[in-house]
Amino acid sequence: MGFGDLKSPAGLQVLNDYLAEKSYIEGYVPSQADVAVFEAVSGPPPADLCHALRWYNHIKSYEKEKASLPGVKKALGKYGPANVEDTTESGATDSKDDDDIDLFGSDDEEESEEAKRLREERLAQYESKKAKKPAFVAKSSILLDVKPWDDETDMAKLEECVRSIQADGLVWGSSKLVPVGYGIKKLQIQCVVEDDKVGTDMLEEQITAFDEYVQSMDVAAFNKI
């Protein structure tokens, strides 16, 4: 289990593939798992790894809150796809550490149990909130104009990056390329959002983070559903 060397192109590719259908390393909210992997990445992934870059920019926004995120940070090799060999130093010592059982307990073990209990309580609260969703959910239909830098921008890759943005309460719809002038076309893409979960500011921040392809984003139409 693991991602391999996250400072190498191969490791970042594994991370990108892993996040293709996931918003976070574990679960449905930012956690210490995301912090552990984020700290192992030396910097923003390249723009062509749009899933990893979207995740990196999102977790970076929690920089001041990362210590308060739920969960217990584990060794890096404990995260990621099961079919990838753990090449971190922790992977070589895990089996030895597992045998070092303190029969009399310790403060560290007690703290770990307390952290585990807090994590389970927070997860239970999160699941409870999901189960108690109100019958009526306010939604909006938004039409976005995403403009490239020039007529040489790969618009297929630009759209792939935009659609890689995932969030609870966000559903992407149809899209088309609209001529702007001088051979340049903008991406016009529809999405439906739950108002209390996704806003235009969040969409703009994450879309413009793909700055290799995206020059700007504007809201072309906004309608309550």
Short mmCIF file of C-alpha atoms in Angstrom, two decimals:
data_model
loop_
_atom_site.label_atom_id
_atom_site.label_comp_id
_atom_site.label_asym_id
_atom_site.label_seq_id
_atom_site.Cartn_x
_atom_site.Cartn_y
_atom_site.Cartn_z
CA MET A 1 0.00 0.00 0.00
CA GLY A 2 1.20 3.54 -0.69
CA PHE A 3 1.91 6.05 -3.44
CA GLY A 4 5.62 5.41 -3.87
CA ASP A 5 7.91 8.45 -3.93
CA LEU A 6 5.59 11.48 -4.03
CA LYS A 7 8.49 13.72 -5.00
CA SER A 8 8.86 11.79 -8.26
CA PRO A 9 6.69 12.02 -11.41
CA ALA A 10 5.76 8.34 -11.00
CA GLY A 11 4.51 8.86 -7.45
CA LEU A 12 2.51 11.95 -8.44
CA GLN A 13 0.94 9.99 -11.30
CA VAL A 14 -0.19 7.30 -8.83
CA LEU A 15 -1.66 10.04 -6.61
CA ASN A 16 -3.45 11.62 -9.60
CA ASP A 17 -4.97 8.28 -10.66
CA TYR A 18 -6.02 7.56 -7.06
CA LEU A 19 -7.83 10.92 -6.82
CA ALA A 20 -9.59 10.59 -10.19
CA GLU A 21 -12.79 9.48 -8.43
CA LYS A 22 -12.06 10.71 -4.91
CA SER A 23 -12.18 14.13 -3.30
CA TYR A 24 -9.97 13.17 -0.35
CA ILE A 25 -7.38 10.52 0.58
CA GLU A 26 -9.83 8.94 3.00
CA GLY A 27 -13.56 9.49 3.55
CA TYR A 28 -15.66 12.45 2.51
CA VAL A 29 -14.11 15.32 4.50
CA PRO A 30 -10.53 16.67 4.84
CA SER A 31 -8.62 14.72 7.47
CA GLN A 32 -5.16 13.99 8.83
CA ALA A 33 -4.77 11.50 5.97
CA ASP A 34 -4.79 14.44 3.53
CA VAL A 35 -2.33 16.34 5.73
CA ALA A 36 0.11 13.41 5.79
CA VAL A 37 0.09 13.02 2.00
CA PHE A 38 0.11 16.81 1.39
CA GLU A 39 3.25 17.20 3.50
CA ALA A 40 4.97 14.46 1.49
CA VAL A 41 4.41 16.32 -1.80
CA SER A 42 7.18 18.83 -2.48
CA GLY A 43 4.94 21.35 -4.28
CA PRO A 44 1.95 21.77 -6.60
CA PRO A 45 1.65 18.88 -9.08
CA PRO A 46 1.96 19.83 -12.77
CA ALA A 47 -1.20 21.03 -14.53
CA ASP A 48 -1.58 17.86 -16.57
CA LEU A 49 -2.15 15.94 -13.31
CA CYS A 50 -5.40 17.83 -12.81
CA HIS A 51 -6.89 15.54 -10.13
CA ALA A 52 -3.79 15.77 -7.93
CA LEU A 53 -3.51 19.54 -8.52
CA ARG A 54 -7.18 20.10 -7.64
CA TRP A 55 -6.72 18.12 -4.40
CA TYR A 56 -3.43 19.90 -3.57
CA ASN A 57 -4.96 23.38 -3.95
CA HIS A 58 -8.01 22.38 -1.91
CA ILE A 59 -5.99 20.95 1.00
CA LYS A 60 -3.62 23.94 0.88
CA SER A 61 -6.61 26.15 1.72
CA TYR A 62 -6.77 24.36 5.12
CA GLU A 63 -3.16 25.33 5.96
CA LYS A 64 -4.11 27.18 9.16
CA GLU A 65 -6.61 24.53 10.24
CA LYS A 66 -4.73 21.33 9.45
CA ALA A 67 -3.94 20.56 13.10
CA SER A 68 -7.66 20.55 13.91
CA LEU A 69 -8.72 18.28 11.03
CA PRO A 70 -10.20 14.95 12.16
CA GLY A 71 -8.37 11.66 12.25
CA VAL A 72 -4.98 10.41 13.39
CA LYS A 73 -1.99 10.90 11.11
CA LYS A 74 -0.46 7.56 10.13
CA ALA A 75 2.69 6.61 8.26
CA LEU A 76 2.57 7.64 4.60
CA GLY A 77 2.68 4.03 3.47
CA LYS A 78 -0.68 3.38 5.16
CA TYR A 79 -2.48 5.46 2.52
CA GLY A 80 -3.08 4.97 -1.18
CA PRO A 81 -3.84 2.09 -3.54
CA ALA A 82 -3.20 -1.42 -2.22
CA ASN A 83 -1.33 -2.57 -5.31
CA VAL A 84 1.52 -0.04 -4.96
CA GLU A 85 4.61 -0.93 -2.94
CA ASP A 86 5.34 1.30 0.04
CA THR A 87 8.81 2.74 -0.62
CA THR A 88 8.87 5.05 2.42
CA GLU A 89 11.13 4.32 5.37
CA SER A 90 8.10 3.59 7.53
CA GLY A 91 7.11 0.73 5.23
CA ALA A 92 10.30 -1.16 6.01
CA THR A 93 9.82 -0.87 9.77
CA ASP A 94 6.06 -1.33 10.07
CA SER A 95 6.22 -5.08 10.62
CA LYS A 96 8.84 -4.64 13.34
CA ASP A 97 6.86 -1.88 15.03
CA ASP A 98 3.73 -4.03 15.00
CA ASP A 99 5.53 -6.62 17.12
CA ASP A 100 6.66 -4.06 19.72
CA ILE A 101 3.57 -4.29 21.94
CA ASP A 102 3.69 -2.54 25.28
CA LEU A 103 1.88 -4.92 27.63
CA PHE A 104 1.62 -2.27 30.33
CA GLY A 105 0.25 0.52 28.12
CA SER A 106 1.66 4.02 27.77
CA ASP A 107 0.63 7.66 27.60
CA ASP A 108 1.11 7.61 23.83
CA GLU A 109 -1.24 4.64 23.54
CA GLU A 110 -3.83 6.38 25.72
CA GLU A 111 -3.60 9.52 23.58
CA SER A 112 -3.96 7.42 20.47
CA GLU A 113 -7.10 5.77 21.85
CA GLU A 114 -8.49 9.18 22.77
CA ALA A 115 -7.79 10.51 19.28
CA LYS A 116 -9.43 7.43 17.79
CA ARG A 117 -12.51 7.98 19.95
CA LEU A 118 -12.74 11.64 18.90
CA ARG A 119 -12.41 10.68 15.24
CA GLU A 120 -15.20 8.11 15.55
CA GLU A 121 -17.41 10.67 17.30
CA ARG A 122 -16.83 13.24 14.54
CA LEU A 123 -17.51 10.69 11.82
CA ALA A 124 -20.70 9.67 13.61
CA GLN A 125 -21.77 13.32 13.85
CA TYR A 126 -21.04 13.79 10.15
CA GLU A 127 -23.08 10.72 9.19
CA SER A 128 -25.88 11.89 11.47
CA LYS A 129 -25.97 15.29 9.76
CA LYS A 130 -26.11 13.60 6.37
CA ALA A 131 -29.01 11.43 7.53
CA LYS A 132 -30.93 14.48 8.80
CA LYS A 133 -30.83 16.44 5.57
CA PRO A 134 -33.92 18.61 5.17
CA ALA A 135 -36.52 17.47 2.66
CA PHE A 136 -36.06 20.68 0.66
CA VAL A 137 -32.57 21.47 -0.58
CA ALA A 138 -32.02 24.85 -2.25
CA LYS A 139 -30.24 24.41 -5.57
CA SER A 140 -29.04 26.70 -8.34
CA SER A 141 -28.18 26.23 -11.99
CA ILE A 142 -25.00 28.08 -12.95
CA LEU A 143 -23.57 28.71 -16.42
CA LEU A 144 -19.83 29.42 -16.33
CA ASP A 145 -17.59 31.03 -18.94
CA VAL A 146 -14.03 29.73 -18.64
CA LYS A 147 -11.56 31.64 -20.79
CA PRO A 148 -8.19 30.26 -21.97
CA TRP A 149 -5.00 32.25 -22.49
CA ASP A 150 -4.92 32.01 -26.27
CA ASP A 151 -5.93 30.01 -29.33
CA GLU A 152 -3.20 27.43 -28.64
CA THR A 153 -4.64 26.34 -25.28
CA ASP A 154 -5.69 22.67 -25.22
CA MET A 155 -9.43 23.15 -24.61
CA ALA A 156 -10.06 19.41 -24.11
CA LYS A 157 -7.51 19.39 -21.29
CA LEU A 158 -8.96 22.60 -19.88
CA GLU A 159 -12.43 21.02 -19.70
CA GLU A 160 -10.98 17.85 -18.15
CA CYS A 161 -9.39 19.96 -15.41
CA VAL A 162 -12.66 21.81 -14.74
CA ARG A 163 -14.66 18.58 -14.53
CA SER A 164 -12.06 17.08 -12.17
CA ILE A 165 -13.30 19.47 -9.47
CA GLN A 166 -15.53 17.40 -7.21
CA ALA A 167 -17.54 18.44 -4.18
CA ASP A 168 -20.58 17.30 -2.29
CA GLY A 169 -23.47 19.23 -3.83
CA LEU A 170 -21.82 19.86 -7.22
CA VAL A 171 -22.93 18.18 -10.47
CA TRP A 172 -21.40 19.10 -13.83
CA GLY A 173 -23.66 19.26 -16.88
CA SER A 174 -23.36 19.97 -20.58
CA SER A 175 -20.68 22.15 -22.14
CA LYS A 176 -19.71 23.75 -25.43
CA LEU A 177 -16.98 25.88 -26.95
CA VAL A 178 -18.04 29.41 -27.85
CA PRO A 179 -15.95 31.60 -30.23
CA VAL A 180 -14.60 34.76 -28.63
CA GLY A 181 -12.51 36.19 -31.47
CA TYR A 182 -9.12 35.90 -33.13
CA GLY A 183 -9.51 32.11 -33.21
CA ILE A 184 -9.95 31.91 -29.43
CA LYS A 185 -12.83 29.90 -27.95
CA LYS A 186 -14.08 29.88 -24.37
CA LEU A 187 -15.53 26.91 -22.51
CA GLN A 188 -19.15 27.42 -21.51
CA ILE A 189 -20.15 24.76 -18.98
CA GLN A 190 -23.30 24.17 -16.92
CA CYS A 191 -23.42 22.93 -13.35
CA VAL A 192 -26.03 22.44 -10.63
CA VAL A 193 -25.04 23.21 -7.03
CA GLU A 194 -26.59 22.90 -3.60
CA ASP A 195 -26.53 26.50 -2.34
CA ASP A 196 -25.43 25.73 1.21
CA LYS A 197 -22.48 23.61 0.06
CA VAL A 198 -21.04 25.11 -3.12
CA GLY A 199 -20.64 28.77 -4.08
CA THR A 200 -19.29 30.63 -7.08
CA ASP A 201 -16.28 31.85 -5.06
CA MET A 202 -15.21 28.26 -4.41
CA LEU A 203 -15.70 27.35 -8.07
CA GLU A 204 -13.68 30.35 -9.24
CA GLU A 205 -10.85 29.64 -6.80
CA GLN A 206 -10.51 26.01 -7.87
CA ILE A 207 -10.98 26.59 -11.62
CA THR A 208 -8.49 29.47 -11.86
CA ALA A 209 -5.97 27.35 -9.94
CA PHE A 210 -5.41 25.55 -13.26
CA ASP A 211 -3.53 28.64 -14.40
CA GLU A 212 -1.62 26.86 -17.15
CA TYR A 213 -4.88 26.62 -19.10
CA VAL A 214 -7.31 29.09 -17.48
CA GLN A 215 -7.05 32.86 -17.73
CA SER A 216 -10.32 33.70 -15.97
CA MET A 217 -13.80 32.49 -15.03
CA ASP A 218 -17.06 34.43 -15.15
CA VAL A 219 -20.64 33.57 -14.19
CA ALA A 220 -22.69 33.87 -17.38
CA ALA A 221 -26.04 32.91 -15.82
CA PHE A 222 -27.29 32.05 -12.32
CA ASN A 223 -30.78 30.68 -11.74
CA LYS A 224 -32.47 29.25 -8.66
CA ILE A 225 -34.05 25.86 -9.19
#
